[in-house]
Each structure stands twice: as C-alpha cells, then as structure tokens.
Short mmCIF file of C-alpha atoms and ligand atoms in Angstrom, two decimals:
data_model
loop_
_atom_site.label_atom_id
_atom_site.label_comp_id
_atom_site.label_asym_id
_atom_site.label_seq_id
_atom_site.Cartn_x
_atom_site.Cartn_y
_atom_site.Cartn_z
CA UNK A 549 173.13 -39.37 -155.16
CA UNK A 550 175.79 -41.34 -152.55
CA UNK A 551 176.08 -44.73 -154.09
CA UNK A 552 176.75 -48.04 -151.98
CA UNK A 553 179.24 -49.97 -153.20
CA UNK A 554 179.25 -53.75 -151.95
CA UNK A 555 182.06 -53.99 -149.03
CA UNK A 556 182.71 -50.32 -148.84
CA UNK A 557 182.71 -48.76 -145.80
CA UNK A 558 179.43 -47.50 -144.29
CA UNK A 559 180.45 -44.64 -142.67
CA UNK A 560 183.47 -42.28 -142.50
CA UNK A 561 185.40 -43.65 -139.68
CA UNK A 562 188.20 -41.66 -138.95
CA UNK A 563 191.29 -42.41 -141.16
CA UNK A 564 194.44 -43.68 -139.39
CA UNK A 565 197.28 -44.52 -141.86
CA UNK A 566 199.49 -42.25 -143.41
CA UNK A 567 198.30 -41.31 -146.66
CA UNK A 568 199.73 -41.82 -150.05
CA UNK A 569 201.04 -38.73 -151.35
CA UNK A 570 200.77 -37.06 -147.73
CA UNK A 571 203.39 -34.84 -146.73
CA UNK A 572 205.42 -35.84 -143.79
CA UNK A 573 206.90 -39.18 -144.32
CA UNK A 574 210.08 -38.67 -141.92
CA UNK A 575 210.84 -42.08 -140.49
CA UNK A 576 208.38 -43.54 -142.25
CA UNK A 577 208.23 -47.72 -142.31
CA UNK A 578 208.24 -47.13 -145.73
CA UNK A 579 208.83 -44.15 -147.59
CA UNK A 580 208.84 -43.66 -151.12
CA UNK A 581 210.22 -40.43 -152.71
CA UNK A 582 209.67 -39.34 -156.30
CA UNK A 583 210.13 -43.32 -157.34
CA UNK A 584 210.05 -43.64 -161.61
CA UNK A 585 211.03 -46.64 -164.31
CA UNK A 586 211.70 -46.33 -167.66
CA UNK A 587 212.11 -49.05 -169.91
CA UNK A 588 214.34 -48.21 -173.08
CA UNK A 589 212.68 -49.73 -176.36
CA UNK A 590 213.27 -49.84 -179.63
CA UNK A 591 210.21 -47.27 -179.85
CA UNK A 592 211.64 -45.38 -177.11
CA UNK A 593 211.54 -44.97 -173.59
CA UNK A 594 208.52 -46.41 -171.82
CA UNK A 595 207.88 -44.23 -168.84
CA UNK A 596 205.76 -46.68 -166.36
CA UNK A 597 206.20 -45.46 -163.41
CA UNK A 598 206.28 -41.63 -162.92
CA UNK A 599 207.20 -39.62 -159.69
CA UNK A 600 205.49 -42.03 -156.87
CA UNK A 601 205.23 -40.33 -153.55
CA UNK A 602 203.80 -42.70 -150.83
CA UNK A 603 204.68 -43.85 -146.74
CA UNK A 604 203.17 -46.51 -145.29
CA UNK A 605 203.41 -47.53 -141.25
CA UNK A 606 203.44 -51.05 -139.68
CA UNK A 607 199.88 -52.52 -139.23
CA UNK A 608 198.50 -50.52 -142.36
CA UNK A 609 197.26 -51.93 -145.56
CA UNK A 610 197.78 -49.49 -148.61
CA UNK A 611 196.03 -50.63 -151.39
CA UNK A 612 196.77 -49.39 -155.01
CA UNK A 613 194.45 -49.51 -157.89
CA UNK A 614 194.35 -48.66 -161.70
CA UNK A 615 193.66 -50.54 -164.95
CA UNK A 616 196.41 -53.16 -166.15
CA UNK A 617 199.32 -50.76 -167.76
CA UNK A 618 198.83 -48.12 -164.49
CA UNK A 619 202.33 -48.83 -162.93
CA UNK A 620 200.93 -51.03 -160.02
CA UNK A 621 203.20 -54.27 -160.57
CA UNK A 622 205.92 -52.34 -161.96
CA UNK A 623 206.16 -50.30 -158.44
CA UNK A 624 206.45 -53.52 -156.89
CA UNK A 625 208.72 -55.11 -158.90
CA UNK A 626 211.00 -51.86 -158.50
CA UNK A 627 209.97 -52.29 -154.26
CA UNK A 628 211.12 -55.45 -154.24
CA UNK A 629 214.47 -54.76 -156.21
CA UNK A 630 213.23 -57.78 -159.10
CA UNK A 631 214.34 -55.16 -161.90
CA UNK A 632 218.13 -55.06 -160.84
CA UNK A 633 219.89 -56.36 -163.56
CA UNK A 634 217.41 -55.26 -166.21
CA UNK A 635 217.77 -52.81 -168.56
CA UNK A 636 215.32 -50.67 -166.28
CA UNK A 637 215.98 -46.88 -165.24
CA UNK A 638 215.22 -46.30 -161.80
CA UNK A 639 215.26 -43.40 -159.51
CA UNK A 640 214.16 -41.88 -156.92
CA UNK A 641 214.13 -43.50 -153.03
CA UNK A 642 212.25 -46.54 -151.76
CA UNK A 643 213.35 -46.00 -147.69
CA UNK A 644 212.61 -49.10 -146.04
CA UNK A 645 213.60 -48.63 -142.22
CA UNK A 646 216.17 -45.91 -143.60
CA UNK A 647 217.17 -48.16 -145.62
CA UNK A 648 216.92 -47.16 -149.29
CA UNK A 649 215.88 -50.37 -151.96
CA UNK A 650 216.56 -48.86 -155.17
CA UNK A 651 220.56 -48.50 -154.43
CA UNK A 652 220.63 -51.65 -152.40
CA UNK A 653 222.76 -54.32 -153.73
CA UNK A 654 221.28 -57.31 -155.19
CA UNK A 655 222.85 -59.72 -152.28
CA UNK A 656 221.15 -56.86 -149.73
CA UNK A 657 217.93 -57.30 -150.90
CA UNK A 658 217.97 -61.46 -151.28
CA UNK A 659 218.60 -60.70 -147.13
CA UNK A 660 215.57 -58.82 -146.96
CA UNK A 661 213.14 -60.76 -149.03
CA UNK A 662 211.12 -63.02 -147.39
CA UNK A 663 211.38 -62.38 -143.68
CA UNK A 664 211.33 -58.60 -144.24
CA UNK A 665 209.95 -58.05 -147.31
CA UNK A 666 207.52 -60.81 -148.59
CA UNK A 667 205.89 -61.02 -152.34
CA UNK A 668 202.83 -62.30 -153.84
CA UNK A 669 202.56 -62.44 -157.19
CA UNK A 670 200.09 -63.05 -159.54
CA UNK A 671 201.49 -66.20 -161.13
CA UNK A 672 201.92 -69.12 -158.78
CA UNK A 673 204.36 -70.74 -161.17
CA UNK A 674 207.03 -67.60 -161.06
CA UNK A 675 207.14 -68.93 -157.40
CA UNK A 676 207.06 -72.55 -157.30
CA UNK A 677 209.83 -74.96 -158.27
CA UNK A 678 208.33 -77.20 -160.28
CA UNK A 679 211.04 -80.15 -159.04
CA UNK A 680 210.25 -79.80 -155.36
CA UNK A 681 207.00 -81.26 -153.20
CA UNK A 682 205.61 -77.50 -152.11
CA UNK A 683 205.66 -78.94 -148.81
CA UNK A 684 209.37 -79.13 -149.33
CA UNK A 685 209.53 -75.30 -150.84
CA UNK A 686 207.43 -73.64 -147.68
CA UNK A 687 209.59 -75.85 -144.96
CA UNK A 688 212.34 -74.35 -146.62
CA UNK A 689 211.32 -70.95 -146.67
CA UNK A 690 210.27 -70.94 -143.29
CA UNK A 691 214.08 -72.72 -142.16
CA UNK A 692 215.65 -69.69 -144.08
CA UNK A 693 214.46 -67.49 -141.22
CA UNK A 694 213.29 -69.45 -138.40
CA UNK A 695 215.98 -71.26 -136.09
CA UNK A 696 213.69 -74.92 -136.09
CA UNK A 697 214.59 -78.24 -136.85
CA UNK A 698 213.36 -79.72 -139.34
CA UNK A 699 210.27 -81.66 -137.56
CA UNK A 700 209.10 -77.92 -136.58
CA UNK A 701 209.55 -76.48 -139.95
CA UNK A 702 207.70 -79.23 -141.55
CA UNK A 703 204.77 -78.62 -139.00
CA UNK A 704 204.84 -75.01 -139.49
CA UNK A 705 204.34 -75.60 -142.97
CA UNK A 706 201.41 -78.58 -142.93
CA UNK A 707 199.77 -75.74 -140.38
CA UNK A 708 199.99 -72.79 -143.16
CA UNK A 709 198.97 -75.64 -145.98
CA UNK A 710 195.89 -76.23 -143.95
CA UNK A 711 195.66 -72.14 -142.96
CA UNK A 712 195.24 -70.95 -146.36
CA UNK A 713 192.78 -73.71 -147.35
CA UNK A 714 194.76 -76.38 -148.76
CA UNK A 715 192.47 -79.65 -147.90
CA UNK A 716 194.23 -82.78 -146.17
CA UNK A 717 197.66 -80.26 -145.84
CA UNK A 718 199.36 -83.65 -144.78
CA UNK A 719 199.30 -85.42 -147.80
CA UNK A 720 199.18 -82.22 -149.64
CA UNK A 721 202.75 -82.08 -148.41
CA UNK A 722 204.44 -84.35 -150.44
CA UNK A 723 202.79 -83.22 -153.77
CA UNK A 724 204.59 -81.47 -156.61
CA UNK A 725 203.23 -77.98 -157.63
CA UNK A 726 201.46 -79.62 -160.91
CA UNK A 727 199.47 -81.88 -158.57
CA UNK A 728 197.88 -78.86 -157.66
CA UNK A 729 195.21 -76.67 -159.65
CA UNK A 730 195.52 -73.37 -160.12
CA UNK A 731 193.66 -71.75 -157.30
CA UNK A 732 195.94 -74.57 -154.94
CA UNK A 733 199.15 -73.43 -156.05
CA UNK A 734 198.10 -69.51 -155.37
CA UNK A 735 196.87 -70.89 -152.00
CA UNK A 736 200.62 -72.50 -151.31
CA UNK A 737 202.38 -69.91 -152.68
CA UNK A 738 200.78 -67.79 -150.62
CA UNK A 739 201.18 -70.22 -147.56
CA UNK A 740 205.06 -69.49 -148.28
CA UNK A 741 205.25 -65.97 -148.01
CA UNK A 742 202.69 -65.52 -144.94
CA UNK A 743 205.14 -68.69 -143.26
CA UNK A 744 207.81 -66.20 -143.29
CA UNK A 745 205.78 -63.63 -141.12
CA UNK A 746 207.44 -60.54 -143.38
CA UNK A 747 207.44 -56.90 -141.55
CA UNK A 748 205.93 -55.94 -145.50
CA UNK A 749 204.05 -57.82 -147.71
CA UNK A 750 203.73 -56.20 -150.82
CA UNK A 751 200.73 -58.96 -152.83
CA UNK A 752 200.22 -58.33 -156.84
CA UNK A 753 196.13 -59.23 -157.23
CA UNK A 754 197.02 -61.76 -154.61
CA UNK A 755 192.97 -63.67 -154.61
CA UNK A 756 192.29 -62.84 -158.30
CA UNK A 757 192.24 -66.69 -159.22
CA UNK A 758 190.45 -67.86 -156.15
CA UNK A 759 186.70 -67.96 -156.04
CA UNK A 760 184.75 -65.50 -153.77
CA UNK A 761 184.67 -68.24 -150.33
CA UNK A 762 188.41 -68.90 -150.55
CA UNK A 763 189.48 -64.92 -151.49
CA UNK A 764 187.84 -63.64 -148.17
CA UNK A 765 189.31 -66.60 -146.41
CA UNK A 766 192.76 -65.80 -147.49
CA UNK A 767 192.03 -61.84 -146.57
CA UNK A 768 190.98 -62.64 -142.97
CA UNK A 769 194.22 -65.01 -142.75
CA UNK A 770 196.22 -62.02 -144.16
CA UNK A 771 194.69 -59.44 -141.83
CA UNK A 772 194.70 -62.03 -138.90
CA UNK A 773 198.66 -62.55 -139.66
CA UNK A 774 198.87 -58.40 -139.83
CA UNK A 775 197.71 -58.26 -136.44
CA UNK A 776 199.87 -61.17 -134.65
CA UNK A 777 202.97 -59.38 -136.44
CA UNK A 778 202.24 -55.51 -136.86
CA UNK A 779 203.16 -56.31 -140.33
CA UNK A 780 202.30 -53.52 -143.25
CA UNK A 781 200.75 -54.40 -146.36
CA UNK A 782 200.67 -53.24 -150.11
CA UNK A 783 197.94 -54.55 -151.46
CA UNK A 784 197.85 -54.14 -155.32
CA UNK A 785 194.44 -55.10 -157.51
CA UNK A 786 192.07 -53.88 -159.82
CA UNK A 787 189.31 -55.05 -156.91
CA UNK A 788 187.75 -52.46 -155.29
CA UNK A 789 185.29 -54.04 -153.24
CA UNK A 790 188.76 -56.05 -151.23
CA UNK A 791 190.23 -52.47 -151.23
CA UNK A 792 187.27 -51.08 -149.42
CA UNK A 793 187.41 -54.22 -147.33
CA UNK A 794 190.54 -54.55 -146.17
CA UNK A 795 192.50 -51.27 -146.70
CA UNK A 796 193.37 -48.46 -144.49
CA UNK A 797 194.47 -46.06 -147.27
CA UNK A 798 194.36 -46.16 -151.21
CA UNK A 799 196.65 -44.89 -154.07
CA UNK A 800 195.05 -44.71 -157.50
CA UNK A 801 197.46 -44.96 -160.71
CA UNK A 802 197.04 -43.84 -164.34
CA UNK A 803 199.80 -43.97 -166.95
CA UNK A 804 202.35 -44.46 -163.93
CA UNK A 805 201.08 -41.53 -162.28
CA UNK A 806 199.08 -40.99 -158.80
CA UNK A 807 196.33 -39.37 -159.46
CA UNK A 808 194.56 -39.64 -155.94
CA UNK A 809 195.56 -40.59 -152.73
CA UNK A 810 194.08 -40.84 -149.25
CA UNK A 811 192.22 -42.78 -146.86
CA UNK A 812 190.10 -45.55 -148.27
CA UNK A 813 187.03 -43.83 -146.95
CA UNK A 814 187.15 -40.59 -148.53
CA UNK A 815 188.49 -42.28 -151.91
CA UNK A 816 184.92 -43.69 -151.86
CA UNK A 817 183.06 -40.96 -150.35
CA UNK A 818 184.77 -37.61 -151.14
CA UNK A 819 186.30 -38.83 -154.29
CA UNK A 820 188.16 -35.82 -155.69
CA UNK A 821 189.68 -37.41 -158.97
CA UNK A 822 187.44 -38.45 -162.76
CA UNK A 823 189.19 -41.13 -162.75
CA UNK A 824 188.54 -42.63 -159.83
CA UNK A 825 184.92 -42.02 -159.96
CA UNK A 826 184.97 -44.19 -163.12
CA UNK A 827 186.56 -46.43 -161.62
CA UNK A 828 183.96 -46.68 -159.31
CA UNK A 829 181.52 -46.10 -161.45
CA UNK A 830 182.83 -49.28 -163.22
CA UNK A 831 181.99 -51.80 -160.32
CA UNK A 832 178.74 -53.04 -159.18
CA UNK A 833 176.30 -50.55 -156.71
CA UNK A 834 174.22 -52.18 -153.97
CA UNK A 835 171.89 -48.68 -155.25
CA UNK A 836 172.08 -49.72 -158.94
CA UNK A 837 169.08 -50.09 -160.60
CA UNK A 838 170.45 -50.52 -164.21
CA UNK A 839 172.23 -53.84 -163.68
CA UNK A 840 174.74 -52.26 -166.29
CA UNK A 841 178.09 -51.37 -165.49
CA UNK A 842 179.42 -48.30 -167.18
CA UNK A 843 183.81 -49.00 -168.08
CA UNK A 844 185.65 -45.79 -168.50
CA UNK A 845 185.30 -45.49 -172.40
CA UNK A 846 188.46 -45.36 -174.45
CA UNK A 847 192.09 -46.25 -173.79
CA UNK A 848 195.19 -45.19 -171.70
CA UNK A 849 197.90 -43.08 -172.79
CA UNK A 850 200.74 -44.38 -174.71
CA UNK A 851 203.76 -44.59 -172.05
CA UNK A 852 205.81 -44.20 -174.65
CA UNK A 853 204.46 -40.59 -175.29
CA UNK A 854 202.55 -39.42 -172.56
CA UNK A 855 200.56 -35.81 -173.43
CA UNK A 856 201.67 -32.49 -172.05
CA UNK A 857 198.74 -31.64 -170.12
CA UNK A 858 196.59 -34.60 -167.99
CA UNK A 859 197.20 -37.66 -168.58
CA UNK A 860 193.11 -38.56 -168.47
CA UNK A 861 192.31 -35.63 -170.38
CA UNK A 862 191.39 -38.06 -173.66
CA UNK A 863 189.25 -40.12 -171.50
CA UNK A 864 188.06 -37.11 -169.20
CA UNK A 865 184.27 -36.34 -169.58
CA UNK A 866 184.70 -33.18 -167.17
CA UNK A 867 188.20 -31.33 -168.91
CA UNK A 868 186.11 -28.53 -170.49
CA UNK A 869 184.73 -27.89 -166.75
CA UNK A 870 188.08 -27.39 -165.70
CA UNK A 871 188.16 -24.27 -168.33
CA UNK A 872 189.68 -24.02 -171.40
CA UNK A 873 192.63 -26.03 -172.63
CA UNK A 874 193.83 -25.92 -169.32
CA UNK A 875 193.76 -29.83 -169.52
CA UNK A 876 195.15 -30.60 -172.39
CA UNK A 877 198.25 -28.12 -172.02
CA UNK A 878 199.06 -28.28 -168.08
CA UNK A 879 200.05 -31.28 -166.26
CA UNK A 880 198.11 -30.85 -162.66
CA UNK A 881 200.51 -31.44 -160.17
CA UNK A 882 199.61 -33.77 -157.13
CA UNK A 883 197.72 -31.45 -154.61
CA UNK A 884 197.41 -32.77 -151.15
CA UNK A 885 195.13 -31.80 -148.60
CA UNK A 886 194.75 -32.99 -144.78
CA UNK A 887 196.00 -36.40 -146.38
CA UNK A 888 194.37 -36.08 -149.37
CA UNK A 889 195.46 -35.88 -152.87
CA UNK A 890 194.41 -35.38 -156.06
CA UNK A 891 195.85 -34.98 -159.59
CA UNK A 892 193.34 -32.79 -161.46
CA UNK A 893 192.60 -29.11 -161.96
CA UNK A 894 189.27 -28.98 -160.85
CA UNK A 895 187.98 -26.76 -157.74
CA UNK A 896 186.44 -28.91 -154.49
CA UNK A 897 183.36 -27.08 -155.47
CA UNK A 898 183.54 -28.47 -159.07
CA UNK A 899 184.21 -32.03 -157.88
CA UNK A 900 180.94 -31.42 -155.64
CA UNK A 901 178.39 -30.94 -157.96
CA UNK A 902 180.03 -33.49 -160.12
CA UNK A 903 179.46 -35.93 -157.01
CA UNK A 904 176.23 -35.24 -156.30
CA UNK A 905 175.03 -35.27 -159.96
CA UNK A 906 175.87 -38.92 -160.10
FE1 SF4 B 1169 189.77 -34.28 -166.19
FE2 SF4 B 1169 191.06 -31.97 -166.42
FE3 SF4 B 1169 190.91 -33.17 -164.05
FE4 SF4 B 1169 192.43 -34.19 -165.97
S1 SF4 B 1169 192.73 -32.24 -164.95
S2 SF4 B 1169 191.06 -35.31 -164.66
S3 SF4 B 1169 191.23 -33.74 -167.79
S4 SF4 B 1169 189.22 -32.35 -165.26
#
C-alpha cells in the first residue's frame, strides 16, 4: 500500500535538480567527486565519510539524511574546509565554481565563507561571540561583504533580527547572545548567515531546536531568500517531513556511504534502497493506523571496521532476498539510473513487491 507521509509531495512532479550520485556533473555549481575522511584513532582509522559523489545547481535544495554517525555533518565540515588543520584525511574533489575546496588554502576559504559559502550549524554558541551584542556580530557580518555604512548595516541587520522571528529586533540589538534562549540564538545565528545572501548555504539540522510555527517560518524565509538570490542549498537533517517540504533532490547516508540518491519525489515514492524505506517507515503516516512508529532495529556499523559486503546487511530484513551471501560478501556499488541511485543488490522487480507489500 502507498503510504502518505505528512509534507511529502502528493504527486510525482517532474524532478528538476541534478541528482546526487547522477552522472554528468561537468560544470556543475557544485560538484563533488569521490569525497572521503578518515579520522586516525588510537583504535584505528575511522572511515566517516566514504566515496561521496553529488552536484548540485543554483536555486536547488539537496537535502541529505541518515541517522547521527551517517557522515552528514562531517561532509559539511569537509565542504566548508572546518577540518583543515585537523588531523583529518581528506580526498577526493569538492569543485565549487571550478574551484576545488579540499586543496584550497585555509586564507582561500575564510574569502569564501560567508558571502559564498554560508553555514548553519547546529549549535548557536559555535557561532556567537559571547562578548559581542548579536546585533553587533550580524552588522558585522553583513559589512564584511556589503559596501554600507554603518547606519545601513545596522538596519540590514534589525531587518533580518525581525525576519527570522526575533521579537522587538530593535532592542534585541543591543543584547548579548546569553540574553537570548536557545531557540533565539539559532534564530540570530541564522539571521547572520542568510544577511550575507551566500551563493551556497550548506545548514546542519538548521530548525531542530525551534518549535513547529517558527521552523516553517524560518524555511519559507530560507526558500524566499533562495529565490531573490538563485542561491543553492544543502540542507542536512534527520527530518524528513522538511526534506519532502522543501527539497528538490535527496542523498541518503549510512556508515559514510550513499546509499540512494535522486529526486525527493521518487526517494518517497519509488524508494529503491531498505534503508531508506526504514527510514521512512520510522516517521509518522497520515495512512497509519497503528499510531506506532517502527525505528530500524539494531545499530550502525562500526566506522572503524566497516564489513566487506553491505554496509546495512546486519540491519537488512530483505539480504536473503537478494540471494545467498551475496550481501554479506559484496559491497553493491552505487547504481544510477535516469538520476537515480541506489546502493543495494536487489532487482527493481524485488524492490517492487517489497513496496507494495508495505
Ligand atoms: Fe539489504 Fe542486501 Fe540491499 Fe544491503 S544489498 S540493503 S543487505 S538487500
């Protein structure tokens, strides 16, 4: 049976972003080739990211999704160049505009963050200086790549204060960042990347903290602000009714892999990945009768030793479909289709009738 979930597209409109995974990717916005990190241990070498393929265009919204420990926040750390200077391995390419972000210099990419490349991150406090008004902090931002005097910059920011939610933005100038509660300070920190109108906005589970009212606020300012600026936009969160909202196409990670790719309306509709339909399985149905949602049993794979064959395959309830030990001894590769792709050895057929059994 098709299941509804809440926010998920109705229908299947036709797709119109370049896929995650796709092939092509020449001149991409944003092309990333064969990206990986490794952390080095004293257990070893974490693998936590592993062989990313993904292009995104201006004016799309990729969204990737996984459980925490998927590789979703360290692929945007490693995007936004924050793990120079660690003891991280990197390789592979991250072209932004032809212009590749894992071999960029540190001073190269302070040049681009911000007004190219803009963060949100999951902790407000990372962000905020805790010895400046955040009025102060977002004027600032804003003079760092806007030629303004001061009396515009300090409009610009009461105007994004007051955008993202923040009540009476005027006073709410001149207060320090512990003034403010928690779902404030994500508000302003968000009010300083958006100020900066980046060309990419890559947002770690940027409206987890915020209550339902002020999360699809902050989405409609975020997709309004796409559209002034042709801006693109990784979305990363754990939130599949906002990716179903708000994205064009969706990448879903385990252990640091992709294991499907494509446009947001086939992930939902013509899933073609186990792990993925548990996922969705996990959130609420506008269908469901039970009132019980059903979490992917177990746990993920050690990064530290990831298994020869599929990485699900311990949490998989279809591997013996697939025939064999075919699961547990080969890894699939990523197979993509007309945009499409999926990590798994299991025919279309297969993936069917496990669909429609559902
Ligand atoms: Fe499950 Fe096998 Fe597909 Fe992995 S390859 S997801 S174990 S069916």
């Amino acid at each position: 049976m098709t299941q509804t979930y809440p926010g998920a597209p109705a229908t299947l409109p036709s797709p119109a972003p370049t896929p995650a995974g796709a092939d092509g990717g020449a001149g991409a916005f944003l092309d990333v080739r064969n990206l990986s990190v490794a952390f080095p241990t004293d257990d070893g070498l974490v693998s936590a990211v592993n062989g990313m393929d993904f292009t995104l265009e201006r004016g799309q919204t990729l969204g990737i999704v996984g459980e925490s420990g998927s590789g979703k926040s360290v692929t945007s750390q490693a995007l936004m160049g924050l793990l120079k200077g660690t003891s991280a391995q990197l390789s592979g390419q991250a072209l932004f505009q032809g212009k590749d972000l894992i071999k960029m210099s540190e001073s190269g990419m302070r040049q681009l963050r911000g007004r190219n490349i803009g963060m949100i991150f999951q902790d407000p406090l990372s962000a905020l200086h805790p010895f400046y008004t955040v009025g102060h902090q977002i004027e600032e931002a804003y003079l760092v790549h806007h030629q303004a005097s001061k009396k515009q910059a300090r409009a610009a920011a009461i105007n994004m204060l007051g955008r993202v939610g923040i009540p009476s933005p005027e006073q709410r100038y001149d207060e320090y960042p512990h003034h403010f509660s928690g779902g404030m300070r994500q508000r302003a920190m968000i009010a300083m990347a958006l100020i900066c109108e980046p060309e990419l906005l890559i947002a770690d589970e940027p409206t987890t903290a915020l209550d339902v009212t002020v999360q699809a606020q902050i989405l409609d300012l975020m997709a309004e602000l796409q559209a002034e600026t042709n801006s693109a936009l990784i979305l990363i969160t754990h939130d599949l009714g906002v990716v179903a909202e708000v994205c064009d196409s969706v990448l879903v990670m385990y252990g640091g892999q992709c294991v499907e790719s494509g446009p947001v309306d086939e992930i939902f509709y013509d899933t073609r990945h186990p792990y993925t339909l548990g996922l969705l399985n996990s959130m609420p149905t506008l269908t469901g009768t039970s009132g019980r949602l059903n979490p992917i049993p177990g746990q993920p794979p050690s990064l530290l030793d990831l298994p020869s064959g599929c990485i699900f395959s311990s949490r998989c309830d279809y591997a013996a479909l697939a025939g064999a030990d075919v699961c547990r001894e080969q890894r699939p590769e990523l197979l993509v289709e007309t945009g499409h792709g999926k990590r798994c050895h299991l025919s279309s057929r297969q993936l069917i009738t496990i669909r429609t059994s559902r």
